[in-house]
Amino acid sequence: MDGLMSSMDGMGSSMGMFTAGNKAVALGYWYAVAGVTGVLVAGRLITSAQSHVRRACFQRDDSKLPSRPESGVARTYATMITTLRELGYSQPVWFSGRITKYFTLPPLGQCLLLAAYWTMLLIMLWSNVILSPSSSQYAYKWEKVGFRAAWVSVTQIPFIYLLSCKFNPISLLTGVSYVRLNWLHRWSARTVFLTIIVHWAYFFREWVLSDLVKWEFQLMPMVKYGFGAWAVIGWMTLTGLGLFRALNHELFVAQHICAAAALLWLLYVHVPAYAQYNVWLSVAFVAFDWIARIVLGVLRNTHILSWRTVKVPGYSATAEALPGNMTRLTIAHADFTWKAGQHVHLSMPTLRPFEVHPFTIASIPVPASSNSANALELMIRAHSGFTRSLHNAAKKDALTGRERRVFINGPWGMPPDLRHFETVVLIACASGASYVAPMLQRLVTHTGCVTKLHVHWIIRSAQHLTWFEASLRDAVQKAQLRKMHLQITIHVTQTDDDGSISSCGLQGSIGDISVVDSEASSLSPAGNEKQIMSAREEILAVDPNTALRVCHASRPTVESMVRPPVEAALGETAVVTCGGLAITAQTRNFVAALSDERAVHKGTGAQGIFMHNETYGY
């Protein structure tokens, strides 16, 4: 017992002995986070200023190409951005299998950022902690590493909770949506799980050498709480894998919140008082997020700040069942605005009262000066759970004319502004058009630098054309009025049940719409791509500015959709893709390879290629 007490006394003294250096390491971690955030803020400001200057220049003289850098500084900056894009866009390792897709590695840019993060942590963890036998602190060689690993671990906890928040300072400052930060939230949590192993392994080694393992667990409750915290992090890391999240997302969210609360309590009773500020900082981030979301949700659904005279809580929505297991949910009179590409969190108490689900807004807001109703549309694909229940309810509502009361939180997300590019390529697979269609609407509605628009929508059945028929009609009409070069190609990869080829009633009312029967193949693009291009040339000869082409063929290649407009572009091009992992990964790799092949901004005259991807799933 005396040996145990002396060991515990020694632990207390060594804890104080190492505190100053460990606190400095913890402070350095937050300096690094602040530094990276500052770089992202600077990049956001430059991009915003660049967009404003380009659009102002184009408004003064629409014959100019403001997206083409002219000055030496602008060309140098463009070259630097292009190099970063080529490094960051590619995704060398990806899988598309039903199970294997959940083990796809992040894109190369995220991997490089993660490698830099790990390098920083390794430096923090091992700098000045390995003692030589001649050191006066050699007796504490195990504890010194253990305490350093403890500080490295607990310092990351507030950062992990910060990244889990929808309403967080990093997103507000940098313009990077919480959705696009979530990957770092998961990987930093996995990293903490490993650094905690270093923390307890070194202490455990000392206890084994001193034969104190039993006594430590009996007389030191903090030890048990520490292992409990590590077990909770392990559980959260395991269940946070995409495979488990997809099994039952509602259950995942519920247990994840409970586990996060339990983790904070276990850490609070485990760490010493002078390190508990990490727990309170985590609580502050989460509290700020939840309070802000609750306040915004109450204001949104009680219409306190609205022009409405009748303040009925929530919104009245109409559900319409469409072919292909699609449901259109329409809020006819939305009393708020949003940006193309944003999403809302939707709750429908009459259907499933305790569930909240995110859905992309498939429409754009109507200007306040307009006399039209500000309708908000959500296109919801029926799978299982809530979406299947909603689709079934929509079929019944069509017979009864029932409207449903919904509650909305949002809008959320920070989609890119594409108005300062010269050429824009929009690619969507099936319901991914919910993201692309409002982007298209914004570009043909609002003033910008875009002169050429190429839209590709890949669907299985011609019946799916009805999902966005009205949006396509409106986009073509507006493009014709503005004399914008707009080409919409709808790729129907399967014939109807009767084997017929049809454009589903689209022809004749919105300009030149052609139905083409092509035998293109995504597996052998060399010969079949010529068929696609010849068909496109035939259609464009009818109307050089606007055309909508329905192409019955197999799935097109990314190259056939991206290369022609990029090579014809005179200024910077934006490529936006929304779909499954396969199409987004292929687009990433092709854009990176094409940029390198054309030596963009490296003296060849080839202009930059910006890319933005949205992938299905959580």
Coordinates of C-alpha atoms in Angstrom, one line a residue:
M1 CA 0.0 0.0 0.0
D2 CA 2.8 2.4 0.8
G3 CA 4.3 1.7 -2.6
L4 CA 0.9 2.5 -4.2
M5 CA 0.6 5.8 -2.3
S6 CA 4.1 6.8 -3.2
S7 CA 3.3 6.0 -6.8
M8 CA 0.1 8.1 -6.7
D9 CA 2.0 10.9 -5.1
G10 CA 4.6 10.7 -7.8
M11 CA 1.9 10.8 -10.4
G12 CA 0.5 14.0 -8.9
S13 CA 3.9 15.6 -8.9
S14 CA 4.7 14.5 -12.4
M15 CA 1.3 15.7 -13.6
G16 CA 2.2 19.2 -12.4
M17 CA 5.7 18.9 -13.7
F18 CA 4.6 18.4 -17.3
T19 CA 1.5 20.7 -17.3
A20 CA 3.1 23.9 -18.6
G21 CA 4.7 22.2 -21.6
N22 CA 1.6 20.3 -22.4
K23 CA -0.6 23.4 -22.2
A24 CA 1.7 25.1 -24.7
V25 CA 1.3 22.1 -27.1
A26 CA -2.5 22.4 -26.7
L27 CA -2.4 26.1 -27.4
G28 CA -0.3 25.4 -30.5
Y29 CA -3.0 23.1 -31.8
W30 CA -5.6 25.9 -31.7
Y31 CA -3.1 28.3 -33.2
A32 CA -2.9 25.9 -36.1
V33 CA -6.7 25.6 -36.4
A34 CA -7.0 29.4 -36.4
G35 CA -4.2 29.7 -39.0
V36 CA -5.9 27.3 -41.4
T37 CA -9.2 29.0 -40.8
G38 CA -7.6 32.3 -41.6
V39 CA -6.3 31.0 -44.9
L40 CA -9.7 29.8 -45.9
V41 CA -11.3 33.1 -44.9
A42 CA -8.7 34.9 -47.1
G43 CA -9.6 32.6 -50.0
R44 CA -13.3 33.3 -49.5
L45 CA -12.7 37.0 -49.6
I46 CA -10.6 36.8 -52.7
T47 CA -13.1 34.6 -54.5
S48 CA -16.0 36.9 -53.5
A49 CA -14.1 40.0 -54.7
Q50 CA -13.1 38.2 -57.9
S51 CA -16.7 37.3 -58.6
H52 CA -17.9 40.8 -58.0
V53 CA -15.3 42.4 -60.2
R54 CA -15.9 39.9 -63.0
R55 CA -19.7 40.4 -63.0
A56 CA -19.3 44.2 -62.9
C57 CA -16.9 44.1 -65.8
F58 CA -19.2 41.9 -67.8
Q59 CA -22.1 44.2 -67.2
R60 CA -20.1 47.2 -68.5
D61 CA -19.0 45.3 -71.7
D62 CA -20.4 41.9 -72.4
S63 CA -17.9 41.3 -75.2
K64 CA -15.1 41.0 -72.7
L65 CA -14.0 37.8 -70.9
P66 CA -13.5 38.8 -67.3
S67 CA -12.9 35.2 -66.2
R68 CA -9.7 35.2 -68.2
P69 CA -6.8 36.5 -66.1
E70 CA -4.9 39.3 -67.8
S71 CA -2.5 40.8 -65.3
G72 CA 0.7 39.1 -64.1
V73 CA -0.7 38.8 -60.5
A74 CA -4.0 37.4 -61.7
R75 CA -2.2 34.8 -63.9
T76 CA 0.1 33.8 -61.0
Y77 CA -2.8 33.4 -58.7
A78 CA -4.7 31.4 -61.3
T79 CA -1.7 29.1 -61.8
M80 CA -1.5 28.5 -58.0
I81 CA -5.2 27.7 -57.8
T82 CA -5.0 25.4 -60.7
T83 CA -2.1 23.4 -59.1
L84 CA -4.1 23.1 -55.9
R85 CA -7.2 21.9 -57.8
E86 CA -5.3 19.3 -59.8
L87 CA -3.9 17.9 -56.5
G88 CA -7.1 18.1 -54.6
Y89 CA -9.7 17.0 -57.2
S90 CA -8.6 13.5 -58.1
Q91 CA -9.9 10.4 -56.2
P92 CA -7.6 7.5 -57.0
V93 CA -9.3 4.9 -54.8
W94 CA -13.0 4.5 -54.9
F95 CA -15.5 1.6 -54.9
S96 CA -19.0 1.4 -56.2
G97 CA -20.2 -1.9 -54.8
R98 CA -23.1 -2.1 -52.4
I99 CA -20.9 -2.6 -49.4
T100 CA -17.4 -1.7 -50.7
K101 CA -18.6 1.9 -51.5
Y102 CA -18.5 2.7 -47.8
F103 CA -14.8 2.0 -47.7
T104 CA -13.9 4.5 -50.4
L105 CA -11.1 6.8 -49.3
P106 CA -11.5 10.6 -49.4
P107 CA -10.3 12.5 -52.5
L108 CA -6.6 13.2 -52.7
G109 CA -7.0 16.8 -51.5
Q110 CA -8.7 15.6 -48.3
C111 CA -6.1 12.9 -47.9
L112 CA -3.3 15.4 -48.1
L113 CA -5.0 17.7 -45.6
L114 CA -5.5 14.7 -43.3
A115 CA -1.8 13.7 -43.7
A116 CA -0.8 17.3 -42.7
Y117 CA -3.1 17.0 -39.6
W118 CA -1.6 13.7 -38.6
T119 CA 1.9 15.1 -39.1
M120 CA 1.1 18.0 -36.8
L121 CA -0.3 15.7 -34.2
L122 CA 2.7 13.4 -34.3
I123 CA 5.0 16.4 -33.8
M124 CA 2.9 17.5 -30.9
L125 CA 2.8 14.0 -29.4
W126 CA 6.5 13.0 -29.6
S127 CA 8.4 16.3 -29.4
N128 CA 10.5 16.5 -26.2
V129 CA 9.0 13.5 -24.5
I130 CA 11.5 10.7 -25.1
L131 CA 13.9 10.8 -22.1
S132 CA 17.5 9.5 -22.0
P133 CA 18.6 7.5 -19.0
S134 CA 20.8 10.5 -17.9
S135 CA 17.7 12.8 -17.6
S136 CA 16.6 13.9 -14.2
Q137 CA 13.1 13.0 -15.2
Y138 CA 13.9 9.5 -16.5
A139 CA 11.9 8.0 -13.6
Y140 CA 8.8 9.5 -15.2
K141 CA 9.6 8.3 -18.8
W142 CA 6.3 6.4 -19.2
E143 CA 4.1 9.1 -17.6
K144 CA 5.6 11.9 -19.7
V145 CA 4.4 10.3 -22.9
G146 CA 1.1 9.3 -21.3
F147 CA 0.3 12.9 -20.2
R148 CA 1.4 14.3 -23.5
A149 CA -0.9 11.9 -25.3
A150 CA -3.7 12.8 -22.9
W151 CA -3.4 16.5 -23.8
V152 CA -3.1 15.8 -27.5
S153 CA -6.3 13.7 -27.2
V154 CA -8.5 16.0 -25.0
T155 CA -7.4 19.1 -27.0
Q156 CA -9.0 17.6 -30.1
I157 CA -12.4 17.0 -28.4
P158 CA -13.8 20.6 -28.7
F159 CA -12.7 20.6 -32.4
I160 CA -14.6 17.4 -33.0
Y161 CA -17.7 18.8 -31.4
L162 CA -17.3 22.0 -33.3
L163 CA -17.2 20.2 -36.6
S164 CA -20.4 18.3 -35.7
C165 CA -22.4 21.6 -35.4
K166 CA -24.5 22.9 -38.3
F167 CA -24.2 26.4 -37.0
N168 CA -20.5 26.7 -36.3
P169 CA -17.9 29.6 -36.4
I170 CA -15.7 27.9 -39.0
S171 CA -18.6 27.6 -41.5
L172 CA -19.7 31.1 -40.8
L173 CA -16.2 32.5 -41.4
T174 CA -15.0 30.4 -44.3
G175 CA -18.2 29.8 -46.2
V176 CA -17.5 26.0 -46.1
S177 CA -20.8 24.2 -45.3
Y178 CA -21.0 21.9 -42.3
V179 CA -21.8 19.1 -44.7
R180 CA -18.4 19.5 -46.4
L181 CA -16.7 19.6 -42.9
N182 CA -18.3 16.4 -41.7
W183 CA -15.6 14.2 -43.2
L184 CA -13.0 15.9 -41.0
H185 CA -15.3 15.4 -38.0
R186 CA -15.3 11.7 -38.6
W187 CA -11.5 11.4 -39.3
S188 CA -10.5 13.5 -36.3
A189 CA -12.6 11.3 -34.1
R190 CA -10.9 8.2 -35.4
T191 CA -7.6 9.9 -34.8
V192 CA -8.5 10.7 -31.2
F193 CA -9.4 7.0 -30.7
L194 CA -5.8 6.2 -31.6
T195 CA -4.1 8.9 -29.6
I196 CA -6.0 7.7 -26.5
I197 CA -4.5 4.3 -27.0
V198 CA -1.1 5.9 -26.7
H199 CA -2.3 7.7 -23.6
W200 CA -3.5 4.7 -21.6
A201 CA -0.9 2.2 -23.0
Y202 CA 2.0 4.1 -21.5
F203 CA 0.4 4.4 -18.1
F204 CA -0.7 0.8 -18.2
R205 CA 2.9 -0.2 -19.0
E206 CA 4.1 1.6 -15.9
W207 CA 1.4 -0.1 -13.8
V208 CA 2.4 -3.5 -15.1
L209 CA 6.1 -2.9 -14.3
S210 CA 5.1 -1.7 -10.8
D211 CA 2.5 -4.5 -10.3
L212 CA -0.2 -1.8 -9.6
V213 CA -2.8 -2.6 -12.2
K214 CA -5.3 -4.0 -9.7
W215 CA -4.8 -1.2 -7.3
E216 CA -5.2 1.5 -9.9
F217 CA -8.6 0.2 -11.0
Q218 CA -9.7 -0.2 -7.3
L219 CA -8.6 3.1 -5.9
M220 CA -8.5 5.4 -8.9
P221 CA -12.1 5.9 -10.3
M222 CA -10.7 8.3 -12.9
V223 CA -9.0 5.3 -14.5
K224 CA -12.3 3.5 -15.0
Y225 CA -13.9 6.6 -16.3
G226 CA -11.1 7.1 -18.8
F227 CA -11.5 3.6 -20.2
G228 CA -15.2 4.2 -20.4
A229 CA -14.6 7.4 -22.4
W230 CA -12.3 5.4 -24.7
A231 CA -15.0 2.7 -25.2
V232 CA -17.6 5.3 -26.0
I233 CA -15.3 6.9 -28.6
G234 CA -14.7 3.5 -30.1
W235 CA -18.4 2.8 -30.3
M236 CA -19.1 6.2 -31.9
T237 CA -16.2 5.6 -34.4
L238 CA -17.6 2.2 -35.3
T239 CA -21.2 3.2 -35.7
G240 CA -20.1 6.3 -37.5
L241 CA -19.0 4.3 -40.5
G242 CA -21.1 4.8 -43.6
L243 CA -22.3 1.2 -43.6
F244 CA -23.9 1.6 -40.2
R245 CA -25.2 5.1 -40.8
A246 CA -27.1 3.9 -43.9
L247 CA -28.7 1.0 -42.2
N248 CA -30.9 3.2 -40.0
H249 CA -30.0 6.9 -40.1
E250 CA -32.6 7.9 -37.5
L251 CA -31.3 5.3 -35.0
F252 CA -27.7 6.4 -35.7
V253 CA -28.5 10.1 -34.9
A254 CA -30.3 9.2 -31.7
Q255 CA -27.6 6.9 -30.3
H256 CA -24.9 9.3 -31.5
I257 CA -26.3 12.2 -29.6
C258 CA -26.6 10.1 -26.4
A259 CA -23.1 8.7 -26.8
A260 CA -21.7 12.3 -27.3
A261 CA -23.4 13.4 -24.1
A262 CA -22.1 10.4 -22.2
L263 CA -18.6 11.0 -23.5
L264 CA -18.5 14.6 -22.2
W265 CA -19.6 13.4 -18.7
L266 CA -16.9 10.7 -18.7
L267 CA -14.3 13.1 -19.7
Y268 CA -15.4 15.6 -17.1
V269 CA -14.9 13.1 -14.3
H270 CA -11.7 11.7 -15.8
V271 CA -9.5 14.8 -16.6
P272 CA -8.0 17.0 -13.9
A273 CA -9.7 20.3 -13.2
Y274 CA -7.2 22.4 -15.2
A275 CA -8.1 20.4 -18.3
Q276 CA -11.8 20.5 -17.9
Y277 CA -12.1 23.7 -20.0
N278 CA -12.0 21.3 -23.0
V279 CA -15.2 19.8 -21.9
W280 CA -16.9 23.1 -21.3
L281 CA -15.7 24.4 -24.6
S282 CA -17.3 21.4 -26.3
V283 CA -20.5 22.1 -24.4
A284 CA -20.4 25.7 -25.5
F285 CA -20.0 24.9 -29.2
V286 CA -23.0 22.4 -29.0
A287 CA -25.1 24.8 -27.0
F288 CA -24.5 27.6 -29.4
D289 CA -25.4 25.4 -32.3
W290 CA -28.6 24.0 -30.7
I291 CA -29.8 27.4 -29.3
A292 CA -29.2 29.1 -32.7
R293 CA -31.1 26.3 -34.6
I294 CA -34.0 26.3 -32.1
V295 CA -34.3 30.1 -32.2
L296 CA -34.1 30.1 -36.0
G297 CA -36.6 27.2 -36.2
V298 CA -39.1 29.0 -33.9
L299 CA -38.8 32.2 -35.8
R300 CA -39.2 30.4 -39.2
N301 CA -42.2 28.3 -38.2
T302 CA -44.1 30.9 -36.1
H303 CA -43.6 33.5 -38.9
I304 CA -42.8 36.2 -36.3
L305 CA -40.6 38.1 -38.8
S306 CA -42.9 37.4 -41.7
W307 CA -45.3 39.5 -43.8
R308 CA -48.0 37.0 -43.1
T309 CA -51.1 38.3 -41.3
V310 CA -52.2 34.8 -40.3
K311 CA -49.5 33.3 -38.0
V312 CA -50.4 29.6 -38.1
P313 CA -47.4 27.5 -37.0
G314 CA -45.6 25.7 -39.8
Y315 CA -46.3 25.6 -43.5
S316 CA -49.1 24.1 -45.6
A317 CA -47.6 21.6 -48.1
T318 CA -49.0 19.6 -51.0
A319 CA -47.6 16.2 -51.8
E320 CA -47.8 14.8 -55.3
A321 CA -46.7 11.3 -56.3
L322 CA -44.7 11.2 -59.5
P323 CA -43.5 8.3 -61.7
G324 CA -40.3 6.6 -60.6
N325 CA -41.1 6.6 -56.8
M326 CA -40.7 10.4 -56.7
T327 CA -42.7 12.8 -54.5
R328 CA -43.0 16.5 -55.1
L329 CA -43.7 18.4 -51.9
T330 CA -44.7 22.0 -52.6
I331 CA -45.0 24.8 -50.1
A332 CA -46.9 27.3 -52.1
H333 CA -46.2 30.4 -50.0
A334 CA -42.8 30.3 -48.4
D335 CA -42.1 33.5 -46.5
F336 CA -38.3 33.3 -46.6
T337 CA -35.6 33.2 -49.2
W338 CA -32.8 30.8 -50.0
K339 CA -30.0 30.1 -52.4
A340 CA -29.9 27.5 -55.2
G341 CA -28.4 24.4 -53.9
Q342 CA -29.4 24.8 -50.3
H343 CA -31.4 22.3 -48.3
V344 CA -33.9 22.3 -45.4
H345 CA -34.6 20.0 -42.5
L346 CA -38.2 18.9 -42.8
S347 CA -40.6 17.5 -40.1
M348 CA -44.1 16.2 -40.8
P349 CA -45.8 15.5 -37.5
T350 CA -48.9 14.0 -39.2
L351 CA -46.8 11.3 -40.8
R352 CA -43.8 10.7 -38.5
P353 CA -43.8 13.2 -35.6
F354 CA -40.3 12.5 -34.2
E355 CA -38.3 12.4 -37.4
V356 CA -36.4 15.3 -39.2
H357 CA -34.9 14.8 -42.6
P358 CA -32.7 16.9 -44.9
F359 CA -33.9 17.6 -48.5
T360 CA -32.5 19.8 -51.2
I361 CA -34.6 22.7 -52.3
A362 CA -35.5 22.0 -56.0
S363 CA -36.7 25.5 -56.8
I364 CA -35.4 29.1 -56.6
P365 CA -37.0 31.9 -54.6
V366 CA -39.2 34.4 -56.4
P367 CA -38.0 38.0 -56.2
A368 CA -39.9 40.2 -53.7
S369 CA -40.9 42.5 -56.5
S370 CA -42.7 39.7 -58.3
N371 CA -46.4 39.1 -58.0
S372 CA -45.9 35.3 -58.2
A373 CA -46.1 33.1 -55.2
N374 CA -42.8 32.2 -53.6
A375 CA -43.1 28.4 -54.0
L376 CA -40.6 26.1 -52.4
E377 CA -40.4 22.6 -53.9
L378 CA -38.7 19.5 -52.6
M379 CA -38.2 16.4 -54.8
I380 CA -38.1 13.4 -52.6
R381 CA -37.1 9.9 -53.9
A382 CA -39.0 7.2 -52.0
H383 CA -36.7 4.5 -50.5
S384 CA -37.9 3.3 -47.1
G385 CA -39.0 4.8 -43.8
F386 CA -40.2 8.4 -44.0
T387 CA -39.7 8.8 -47.8
R388 CA -41.7 5.7 -48.6
S389 CA -44.5 6.7 -46.1
L390 CA -44.6 10.2 -47.7
H391 CA -44.9 8.7 -51.2
N392 CA -47.8 6.5 -50.1
A393 CA -49.5 9.4 -48.4
A394 CA -49.1 11.5 -51.6
K395 CA -51.1 8.9 -53.5
K396 CA -53.9 9.1 -51.0
D397 CA -53.8 12.9 -50.8
A398 CA -54.3 13.1 -54.6
L399 CA -57.8 11.6 -54.1
T400 CA -58.7 13.7 -51.0
G401 CA -57.0 16.9 -51.9
R402 CA -55.4 17.0 -48.4
E403 CA -52.7 19.4 -47.5
R404 CA -50.2 18.6 -44.8
R405 CA -48.7 20.7 -42.1
V406 CA -44.9 20.7 -42.2
F407 CA -42.2 22.4 -40.1
I408 CA -38.9 23.6 -41.6
N409 CA -35.5 24.4 -40.2
G410 CA -33.1 26.2 -42.5
P411 CA -32.1 26.8 -45.2
W412 CA -28.7 25.3 -44.7
G413 CA -25.7 24.8 -46.9
M414 CA -23.3 27.2 -48.7
P415 CA -23.4 26.3 -52.4
P416 CA -21.0 27.9 -54.9
D417 CA -21.9 31.0 -56.9
L418 CA -21.4 30.1 -60.5
R419 CA -22.3 33.4 -62.0
H420 CA -18.7 34.6 -62.5
F421 CA -17.7 31.7 -64.8
E422 CA -17.8 31.9 -68.6
T423 CA -18.9 28.3 -69.2
V424 CA -20.9 26.1 -66.9
V425 CA -21.4 22.3 -67.2
L426 CA -24.1 20.8 -65.0
I427 CA -24.3 17.0 -64.6
A428 CA -27.0 15.2 -62.7
C429 CA -28.0 11.6 -62.2
A430 CA -31.7 10.9 -61.5
S431 CA -32.8 12.8 -58.4
G432 CA -29.5 14.7 -58.4
A433 CA -31.3 17.1 -60.6
S434 CA -32.9 18.5 -57.4
Y435 CA -29.5 20.2 -56.9
V436 CA -28.7 21.0 -60.5
A437 CA -32.1 22.3 -61.7
P438 CA -32.2 25.3 -59.3
M439 CA -28.5 26.0 -60.2
L440 CA -29.7 26.2 -63.9
Q441 CA -32.6 28.4 -63.0
R442 CA -30.4 30.8 -61.1
L443 CA -27.9 31.1 -64.0
V444 CA -30.6 31.9 -66.6
T445 CA -32.4 34.2 -64.3
H446 CA -29.7 36.3 -62.6
T447 CA -27.2 38.5 -64.3
G448 CA -23.7 37.1 -64.5
C449 CA -20.8 36.3 -66.8
V450 CA -22.0 32.9 -68.0
T451 CA -22.5 32.8 -71.7
K452 CA -22.5 29.0 -72.3
L453 CA -24.5 26.4 -70.3
H454 CA -24.3 22.7 -70.9
V455 CA -26.7 20.5 -68.9
H456 CA -26.7 16.7 -68.8
W457 CA -29.3 14.8 -66.9
I458 CA -29.0 11.0 -66.8
I459 CA -32.2 9.1 -66.1
R460 CA -33.4 5.5 -66.5
S461 CA -36.9 6.0 -67.8
A462 CA -38.4 8.7 -70.1
Q463 CA -41.2 8.9 -67.5
H464 CA -38.8 10.6 -65.1
L465 CA -38.7 13.6 -67.4
T466 CA -41.9 14.8 -65.7
W467 CA -39.9 15.4 -62.5
F468 CA -38.4 18.7 -63.9
E469 CA -40.5 19.3 -67.0
A470 CA -41.7 22.7 -65.8
S471 CA -38.2 23.7 -64.7
L472 CA -36.7 22.8 -68.1
R473 CA -39.4 24.6 -70.0
D474 CA -38.8 27.8 -68.0
A475 CA -35.0 27.6 -68.2
V476 CA -35.1 27.3 -72.0
Q477 CA -37.5 30.2 -72.4
K478 CA -35.4 32.5 -70.2
A479 CA -32.2 31.5 -72.0
Q480 CA -33.8 32.3 -75.3
L481 CA -34.8 35.8 -74.0
R482 CA -31.3 36.5 -72.8
K483 CA -29.7 35.0 -76.0
M484 CA -27.7 32.6 -73.8
H485 CA -26.1 29.5 -75.3
L486 CA -28.0 26.7 -73.5
Q487 CA -27.8 23.0 -74.4
I488 CA -29.7 20.5 -72.3
T489 CA -29.1 16.8 -73.0
I490 CA -31.3 14.3 -71.3
H491 CA -29.8 10.8 -71.4
V492 CA -32.5 8.1 -71.1
T493 CA -30.6 4.8 -70.4
Q494 CA -33.6 2.4 -70.6
T495 CA -36.6 2.2 -72.9
D496 CA -40.2 2.2 -71.7
D497 CA -41.9 -1.1 -70.9
D498 CA -43.4 -1.2 -74.5
G499 CA -40.0 -0.5 -76.0
S500 CA -41.0 2.8 -77.4
I501 CA -38.9 5.9 -77.6
S502 CA -40.7 9.1 -76.5
S503 CA -39.9 12.6 -75.3
C504 CA -42.9 12.4 -72.9
G505 CA -44.7 15.4 -74.5
L506 CA -41.8 17.8 -74.1
Q507 CA -41.5 18.6 -77.8
G508 CA -43.0 21.6 -79.5
S509 CA -43.5 24.1 -76.7
I510 CA -40.1 25.2 -75.5
G511 CA -38.1 25.6 -78.6
D512 CA -36.1 23.0 -80.5
I513 CA -36.5 19.7 -78.8
S514 CA -35.2 16.6 -80.6
V515 CA -35.5 12.9 -79.7
V516 CA -32.4 10.9 -80.8
D517 CA -32.0 7.2 -80.7
S518 CA -28.3 6.5 -80.2
E519 CA -26.4 3.4 -79.3
A520 CA -23.6 5.1 -77.4
S521 CA -21.8 3.0 -74.8
S522 CA -20.0 4.2 -71.7
L523 CA -17.6 1.2 -72.0
S524 CA -16.4 1.9 -75.5
P525 CA -16.4 5.7 -76.0
A526 CA -14.0 5.8 -79.0
G527 CA -16.5 4.9 -81.7
N528 CA -19.8 5.6 -80.1
E529 CA -18.8 9.1 -78.9
K530 CA -18.7 10.1 -82.5
Q531 CA -22.3 9.1 -82.8
I532 CA -23.2 11.3 -79.8
M533 CA -21.3 14.2 -81.2
S534 CA -22.8 14.0 -84.7
A535 CA -26.3 13.8 -83.2
R536 CA -25.5 16.9 -81.1
E537 CA -24.2 18.8 -84.1
E538 CA -27.3 18.0 -86.1
I539 CA -29.5 19.4 -83.3
L540 CA -27.4 22.5 -82.7
A541 CA -27.7 23.3 -86.4
V542 CA -31.4 24.0 -85.9
D543 CA -30.9 26.6 -83.2
P544 CA -27.3 27.6 -82.3
N545 CA -28.3 29.1 -78.9
T546 CA -30.8 26.8 -77.2
A547 CA -31.7 23.2 -77.6
L548 CA -33.1 20.4 -75.5
R549 CA -32.1 17.0 -76.6
V550 CA -33.5 13.7 -75.4
C551 CA -31.0 10.9 -76.1
H552 CA -32.0 7.3 -75.7
A553 CA -28.7 5.5 -75.2
S554 CA -26.6 3.8 -72.6
R555 CA -24.9 5.8 -69.9
P556 CA -22.7 8.6 -71.4
T557 CA -19.0 8.9 -70.5
V558 CA -17.8 11.8 -68.3
E559 CA -15.4 12.7 -71.1
S560 CA -18.2 13.1 -73.7
M561 CA -20.0 15.5 -71.3
V562 CA -17.1 17.5 -70.1
R563 CA -14.4 17.7 -72.7
P564 CA -16.2 19.5 -75.6
P565 CA -17.5 22.5 -73.6
V566 CA -14.1 22.8 -71.7
E567 CA -12.1 22.8 -74.9
A568 CA -14.5 25.3 -76.5
A569 CA -14.4 27.6 -73.5
L570 CA -12.8 31.0 -73.8
G571 CA -12.8 31.7 -70.1
E572 CA -13.0 29.7 -66.8
T573 CA -15.3 26.7 -66.7
A574 CA -17.3 25.4 -63.8
V575 CA -18.2 21.7 -63.7
V576 CA -20.9 20.7 -61.1
T577 CA -22.0 17.1 -60.6
C578 CA -24.7 15.6 -58.4
G579 CA -25.1 11.9 -58.3
G580 CA -23.8 8.7 -56.8
L581 CA -20.2 7.9 -55.9
A582 CA -19.3 6.5 -59.3
I583 CA -20.2 9.6 -61.4
T584 CA -18.7 12.1 -58.9
A585 CA -15.4 10.1 -58.6
Q586 CA -15.2 9.7 -62.4
T587 CA -15.8 13.5 -62.8
R588 CA -13.1 14.3 -60.2
N589 CA -10.5 12.2 -61.9
F590 CA -11.3 13.3 -65.4
V591 CA -11.3 17.0 -64.5
A592 CA -8.0 16.7 -62.8
A593 CA -6.5 14.8 -65.7
L594 CA -8.0 17.2 -68.3
S595 CA -6.6 20.2 -66.4
D596 CA -3.1 18.6 -66.4
E597 CA -3.4 17.4 -70.0
R598 CA -4.2 20.9 -71.2
A599 CA -1.6 22.5 -69.0
V600 CA -4.2 25.0 -67.7
H601 CA -2.7 28.4 -66.8
K602 CA 0.7 27.1 -67.6
G603 CA 1.4 29.1 -70.8
T604 CA -0.9 27.2 -73.2
G605 CA -3.8 29.6 -73.0
A606 CA -6.1 26.9 -71.6
Q607 CA -8.4 28.4 -69.0
G608 CA -9.2 27.1 -65.5
I609 CA -11.7 24.4 -64.5
F610 CA -13.5 24.7 -61.2
M611 CA -15.4 21.6 -60.0
H612 CA -18.0 21.0 -57.3
N613 CA -19.5 17.7 -56.4
E614 CA -22.6 16.7 -54.4
T615 CA -22.9 13.0 -53.6
Y616 CA -26.0 11.0 -52.5
G617 CA -26.4 9.9 -49.0
Y618 CA -25.5 11.0 -45.5

